[in-house]
Amino acid sequence: MLVLPHELTHRQATACLQMLLQGLRVHRESGVVVDASAMAVFDSSALAVLLECRREALSVGKTFAVQGLPPALRGMAGLYGVGTLLTPVS
């Protein structure tokens, strides 16, 4: 499981994305789960990071899901029309 930090804004986005992509590359399972439950401070950059991580996972044939997405970020994703791309863990 890949874990997002407490704060993910524009300032942390590049470093966080690099960390997630590195984790994705060494992840051996067929599905990738990102745990967003620790996130308390975020902006739309968090969505960009998640969507890029999803894109990369799908490009190498893995499934992608998000666990613990904060309600405010889920609402933001819906507002931007990308809510269905951030599948919750079932």
XYZ file of N, CA and C in Angstrom:
270
model
N 0.837 -1.176 0.000
C 0.000 0.000 0.000
C 0.885 1.244 0.000
N 0.495 2.214 -0.795
C 1.192 3.494 -0.852
C 0.440 4.471 0.042
N 1.155 5.308 0.774
C 0.528 6.182 1.768
C 0.799 7.646 1.433
N -0.274 8.431 1.459
C -0.139 9.868 1.248
C 0.164 10.563 2.564
N 0.854 11.694 2.508
C 1.220 12.423 3.736
C 0.048 13.207 4.311
N 0.263 13.774 5.483
C -0.725 14.609 6.167
C -1.074 15.839 5.326
N -0.075 16.402 4.676
C -0.271 17.606 3.865
C 0.168 17.337 2.435
N -0.732 17.659 1.498
C -0.399 17.490 0.083
C -0.980 18.668 -0.685
N -0.164 19.696 -0.814
C -0.537 20.890 -1.564
C 0.453 21.049 -2.720
N 0.308 22.127 -3.427
C 1.198 22.380 -4.568
C 2.674 22.278 -4.168
N 2.978 22.732 -2.968
C 4.369 22.736 -2.493
C 4.952 21.316 -2.399
N 4.148 20.331 -1.991
C 4.643 18.967 -1.803
C 4.343 18.053 -2.987
N 3.592 18.523 -3.957
C 3.073 17.651 -5.019
C 4.164 16.921 -5.801
N 5.178 17.614 -6.246
C 6.222 16.979 -7.066
C 6.946 15.896 -6.286
N 7.352 16.197 -5.064
C 8.072 15.205 -4.252
C 7.177 14.019 -3.920
N 5.923 14.296 -3.611
C 4.996 13.213 -3.273
C 4.751 12.321 -4.486
N 4.567 12.921 -5.641
C 4.355 12.136 -6.849
C 5.563 11.257 -7.142
N 6.754 11.798 -7.017
C 7.962 10.998 -7.254
C 8.043 9.819 -6.290
N 7.695 10.056 -5.019
C 7.693 8.986 -4.020
C 6.674 7.906 -4.389
N 5.472 8.327 -4.786
C 4.439 7.359 -5.156
C 4.827 6.565 -6.390
N 5.380 7.227 -7.392
C 5.778 6.531 -8.614
C 6.902 5.545 -8.349
N 7.813 5.911 -7.482
C 8.883 4.983 -7.112
C 8.291 3.765 -6.395
N 7.377 4.007 -5.482
C 6.711 2.903 -4.791
C 5.927 2.024 -5.748
N 5.284 2.638 -6.716
C 4.517 1.888 -7.709
C 5.424 0.988 -8.536
N 6.600 1.471 -8.864
C 7.533 0.682 -9.683
C 8.007 -0.582 -8.983
N 8.136 -0.540 -7.674
C 8.611 -1.719 -6.947
C 7.459 -2.553 -6.398
N 6.252 -2.084 -6.547
C 5.059 -2.777 -6.068
C 4.830 -4.019 -6.937
N 4.805 -5.176 -6.335
C 4.719 -6.437 -7.090
C 3.308 -6.942 -7.325
N 2.341 -6.456 -6.565
C 0.975 -6.954 -6.686
C 0.289 -6.372 -7.928
N -0.804 -7.017 -8.338
C -1.502 -6.579 -9.548
C -2.379 -5.353 -9.320
N -2.594 -5.011 -8.069
C -3.399 -3.843 -7.748
C -2.649 -2.898 -6.833
N -2.861 -1.619 -7.035
C -2.228 -0.586 -6.217
C -3.313 0.097 -5.398
N -3.079 0.188 -4.092
C -3.993 0.903 -3.202
C -3.213 2.060 -2.583
N -3.795 3.248 -2.666
C -3.206 4.435 -2.051
C -4.051 4.788 -0.834
N -3.404 4.908 0.308
C -4.083 5.268 1.551
C -4.015 6.781 1.737
N -5.173 7.417 1.672
C -5.251 8.872 1.807
C -5.814 9.292 3.155
N -5.957 8.360 4.078
C -6.636 8.651 5.337
C -5.889 9.645 6.226
N -4.589 9.806 6.054
C -3.827 10.755 6.884
C -3.920 12.186 6.370
N -4.417 12.362 5.153
C -4.450 13.709 4.571
C -5.447 14.606 5.297
N -4.969 15.751 5.742
C -5.820 16.737 6.401
C -5.709 18.102 5.738
N -4.570 18.366 5.104
C -4.329 19.638 4.427
C -4.010 19.315 2.971
N -4.836 19.834 2.062
C -4.637 19.515 0.648
C -5.290 20.582 -0.217
N -4.905 20.564 -1.477
C -5.554 21.405 -2.476
C -5.735 20.556 -3.729
N -6.068 21.177 -4.828
C -6.326 20.411 -6.049
C -5.087 19.671 -6.554
N -3.924 20.040 -6.083
C -2.701 19.315 -6.456
C -2.768 17.862 -5.994
N -3.461 17.610 -4.898
C -3.618 16.233 -4.415
C -4.353 15.392 -5.452
N -5.354 15.975 -6.092
C -6.062 15.251 -7.153
C -5.138 14.966 -8.321
N -4.341 15.950 -8.695
C -3.404 15.763 -9.807
C -2.431 14.632 -9.502
N -1.934 14.570 -8.278
C -1.008 13.510 -7.877
C -1.696 12.149 -7.959
N -2.895 12.051 -7.417
C -3.623 10.784 -7.451
C -3.934 10.345 -8.881
N -4.342 11.277 -9.715
C -4.679 10.930 -11.094
C -3.446 10.497 -11.887
N -2.315 11.127 -11.638
C -1.085 10.721 -12.330
C -0.639 9.345 -11.844
N -0.769 9.097 -10.566
C -0.427 7.785 -10.021
C -1.349 6.722 -10.621
N -2.622 7.042 -10.734
C -3.582 6.116 -11.359
C -3.196 5.843 -12.814
N -2.879 6.903 -13.536
C -2.505 6.754 -14.942
C -1.309 5.829 -15.087
N -0.312 6.023 -14.240
C 0.895 5.200 -14.294
C 0.584 3.744 -13.941
N -0.234 3.531 -12.923
C -0.604 2.164 -12.525
C -1.321 1.452 -13.672
N -2.280 2.123 -14.276
C -3.022 1.518 -15.381
C -2.125 1.261 -16.586
N -1.140 2.119 -16.805
C -0.254 1.955 -17.964
C 0.628 0.717 -17.856
N 0.832 0.234 -16.634
C 1.620 -0.996 -16.466
C 0.727 -2.185 -16.125
N -0.585 -2.037 -16.368
C -1.512 -3.146 -16.216
C -1.982 -3.446 -14.805
N -1.886 -2.473 -13.907
C -2.328 -2.675 -12.531
C -3.651 -1.949 -12.295
N -4.415 -2.452 -11.344
C -5.612 -1.731 -10.939
C -5.210 -0.652 -9.946
N -6.105 0.291 -9.713
C -5.805 1.417 -8.832
C -7.024 1.732 -7.988
N -6.817 1.902 -6.681
C -7.905 2.276 -5.789
C -7.359 3.184 -4.697
N -8.264 3.959 -4.101
C -7.887 4.880 -3.035
C -8.663 4.503 -1.780
N -7.973 4.449 -0.683
C -8.568 4.149 0.618
C -8.542 5.403 1.477
N -9.643 5.695 2.152
C -9.664 6.801 3.108
C -9.603 8.187 2.502
N -10.152 8.353 1.318
C -10.150 9.681 0.690
C -11.013 10.627 1.527
N -10.448 11.743 1.990
C -11.228 12.681 2.804
C -12.470 13.164 2.043
N -13.598 13.314 2.741
C -14.834 13.751 2.075
C -14.672 15.039 1.276
N -13.923 15.997 1.788
C -13.742 17.266 1.061
C -12.989 17.045 -0.257
N -12.026 16.130 -0.247
C -11.289 15.847 -1.485
C -12.167 15.057 -2.448
N -13.008 14.162 -1.929
C -13.952 13.429 -2.774
C -14.913 14.416 -3.435
N -15.368 15.413 -2.657
C -16.246 16.434 -3.207
C -15.562 17.255 -4.291
N -14.303 17.591 -4.056
C -13.531 18.337 -5.050
C -13.389 17.520 -6.336
N -13.133 16.233 -6.186
C -12.996 15.354 -7.353
C -14.308 15.317 -8.135
N -15.426 15.254 -7.428
C -16.723 15.274 -8.092
C -16.971 16.586 -8.818
N -16.596 17.676 -8.177
C -16.759 19.001 -8.771
C -15.966 19.121 -10.075
N -14.765 18.541 -10.096
C -13.921 18.593 -11.289
C -14.251 17.493 -12.299
N -15.206 16.616 -11.957
C -15.632 15.576 -12.888
C -14.711 14.370 -12.954
N -13.890 14.171 -11.918
C -12.961 13.035 -11.931
C -13.220 12.066 -10.771
N -14.341 12.247 -10.087
C -14.644 11.420 -8.925
C -14.698 9.937 -9.235
N -15.208 9.575 -10.388
C -15.316 8.150 -10.734
C -13.962 7.522 -11.041
N -12.943 8.327 -11.257
C -11.611 7.789 -11.535
C -10.872 7.376 -10.262
N -11.328 7.868 -9.116
C -10.691 7.567 -7.839
C -11.524 6.533 -7.089
N -11.439 5.311 -7.558
C -12.235 4.209 -7.033
C -11.878 3.921 -5.593
N -12.904 3.862 -4.708
C -12.591 3.485 -3.328
C -12.281 1.993 -3.223
N -11.563 1.620 -2.186
C -11.252 0.211 -1.947
C -12.552 -0.494 -1.606
N -12.771 -1.655 -2.224
C -14.008 -2.398 -1.936
C -13.782 -3.500 -0.937
